[in-house]
Amino acid sequence: MRRFVLLPILMAIASWPGSLFALDCAALTDTGIPFAITSEIVTRRTGEASTTRTQQTQVFRKADEVTIYTVDSPALYLRTRGASSLFPVDAFYSTEPADPRKWTYSIGPTVHLARGQPVSYSADMKSADGRLRMAARMTLELLEAGTLELSGCRFRVLRYRRTLEGLADRHPVSNSEELTFAPALRTTVASILRIGDIEVVTTPTTISLDFKHIE
């Protein structure tokens, strides 16, 4: 399902050698400094041995937009842009460079969510030529608030459940995902995706200012 939904004030400093700087927790939460999160991804399927891999997420924040790179290798990545990672408006797949995708939603990204009161909305994704690639009905529900500690920094997080039902390239799609979102970082830092008998758990291990930009 990742192929579909997935679904700077201190820019100069970030390009300097990371060994010169300690991780500045205040800068991460109070400025638009770019950062990268390294995560461990465990995939489990009923009746099969689990697999584990690592993945990097690069996050670039502006006043009204966040650009996120989900990086498997220098040549294999997904780039999304939007007001937050919960509502990307465009997606670029490095494996399909001639066909960027556009998302539209029936609600705005600033929708207010109250705990225990799910919000349902439609979400469509189109190819560069306007062809509808996915039409889905989504439900987003706030489950709880808490804190997360990562590389010595503590962040306030909100845990959501997002469900999806629809058609992708005329084929039925359905999944449920638990998302741990850090408002100050404006990105999802952990997730549990369930598709049928497959479960994909993404757990952050480190956050860093020292990383090689993918573009």
mmCIF file of C-alpha atoms in Angstrom, residues 7-84:
data_model
loop_
_atom_site.group_PDB
_atom_site.id
_atom_site.type_symbol
_atom_site.label_atom_id
_atom_site.label_comp_id
_atom_site.label_asym_id
_atom_site.label_seq_id
_atom_site.Cartn_x
_atom_site.Cartn_y
_atom_site.Cartn_z
ATOM 1 C CA LEU A 7 -1.569 6.407 2.108
ATOM 2 C CA PRO A 8 14.571 25.983 6.826
ATOM 3 C CA ILE A 9 15.878 28.451 8.977
ATOM 4 C CA LEU A 10 19.159 26.630 9.622
ATOM 5 C CA MET A 11 19.622 25.091 6.185
ATOM 6 C CA ALA A 12 23.277 26.110 5.966
ATOM 7 C CA ILE A 13 24.090 24.583 9.330
ATOM 8 C CA ALA A 14 22.565 21.251 8.280
ATOM 9 C CA SER A 15 25.021 21.005 5.409
ATOM 10 C CA TRP A 16 28.053 21.321 7.705
ATOM 11 C CA PRO A 17 29.716 18.229 9.232
ATOM 12 C CA GLY A 18 27.406 16.856 11.904
ATOM 13 C CA SER A 19 30.343 16.180 14.232
ATOM 14 C CA LEU A 20 30.598 19.937 14.843
ATOM 15 C CA PHE A 21 27.169 20.109 16.468
ATOM 16 C CA ALA A 22 25.336 18.332 19.234
ATOM 17 C CA LEU A 23 21.713 17.509 18.555
ATOM 18 C CA ASP A 24 19.777 20.662 19.415
ATOM 19 C CA CYS A 25 16.367 19.567 20.683
ATOM 20 C CA ALA A 26 15.040 23.140 20.865
ATOM 21 C CA ALA A 27 16.024 23.803 17.256
ATOM 22 C CA LEU A 28 14.220 20.657 16.141
ATOM 23 C CA THR A 29 10.964 21.726 17.761
ATOM 24 C CA ASP A 30 11.118 25.528 17.489
ATOM 25 C CA THR A 31 12.617 26.132 14.022
ATOM 26 C CA GLY A 32 12.406 24.759 10.504
ATOM 27 C CA ILE A 33 15.792 23.045 10.581
ATOM 28 C CA PRO A 34 15.844 19.952 8.314
ATOM 29 C CA PHE A 35 16.419 16.576 9.944
ATOM 30 C CA ALA A 36 16.429 12.860 9.224
ATOM 31 C CA ILE A 37 14.904 9.975 11.153
ATOM 32 C CA THR A 38 16.309 6.460 10.822
ATOM 33 C CA SER A 39 13.744 3.734 11.435
ATOM 34 C CA GLU A 40 13.619 -0.018 11.739
ATOM 35 C CA ILE A 41 10.895 -1.631 9.654
ATOM 36 C CA VAL A 42 9.679 -5.095 10.565
ATOM 37 C CA THR A 43 7.332 -6.873 8.162
ATOM 38 C CA ARG A 44 5.354 -9.845 9.426
ATOM 39 C CA ARG A 45 3.098 -12.154 7.457
ATOM 40 C CA THR A 46 1.078 -14.986 8.928
ATOM 41 C CA GLY A 47 2.950 -18.270 8.590
ATOM 42 C CA GLU A 48 6.212 -16.656 7.436
ATOM 43 C CA ALA A 49 9.392 -15.434 9.123
ATOM 44 C CA SER A 50 9.525 -11.693 9.722
ATOM 45 C CA THR A 51 11.936 -9.461 7.818
ATOM 46 C CA THR A 52 13.733 -6.357 9.095
ATOM 47 C CA ARG A 53 15.249 -3.439 7.230
ATOM 48 C CA THR A 54 16.202 0.168 7.890
ATOM 49 C CA GLN A 55 14.825 3.266 6.208
ATOM 50 C CA GLN A 56 15.560 6.980 6.411
ATOM 51 C CA THR A 57 13.009 9.782 6.391
ATOM 52 C CA GLN A 58 14.266 13.262 5.489
ATOM 53 C CA VAL A 59 12.031 16.178 6.520
ATOM 54 C CA PHE A 60 12.199 19.760 5.212
ATOM 55 C CA ARG A 61 9.775 22.240 6.795
ATOM 56 C CA LYS A 62 8.545 25.605 5.537
ATOM 57 C CA ALA A 63 5.847 27.882 6.904
ATOM 58 C CA ASP A 64 2.967 26.258 5.021
ATOM 59 C CA GLU A 65 4.543 23.126 3.541
ATOM 60 C CA VAL A 66 6.554 20.102 4.564
ATOM 61 C CA THR A 67 8.539 18.004 2.073
ATOM 62 C CA ILE A 68 9.300 14.445 3.120
ATOM 63 C CA TYR A 69 11.616 11.931 1.479
ATOM 64 C CA THR A 70 11.145 8.291 2.406
ATOM 65 C CA VAL A 71 14.483 6.808 1.383
ATOM 66 C CA ASP A 72 15.285 3.145 0.809
ATOM 67 C CA SER A 73 18.440 3.895 -1.199
ATOM 68 C CA PRO A 74 19.863 6.909 -3.095
ATOM 69 C CA ALA A 75 17.995 5.741 -6.208
ATOM 70 C CA LEU A 76 14.826 4.497 -4.526
ATOM 71 C CA TYR A 77 12.682 6.995 -2.664
ATOM 72 C CA LEU A 78 9.247 8.580 -2.346
ATOM 73 C CA ARG A 79 8.900 12.375 -2.084
ATOM 74 C CA THR A 80 5.687 13.910 -0.767
ATOM 75 C CA ARG A 81 4.652 17.510 -0.136
ATOM 76 C CA GLY A 82 1.776 18.986 1.816
ATOM 77 C CA ALA A 83 0.793 20.906 4.918
ATOM 78 C CA SER A 84 1.667 17.794 6.948
#
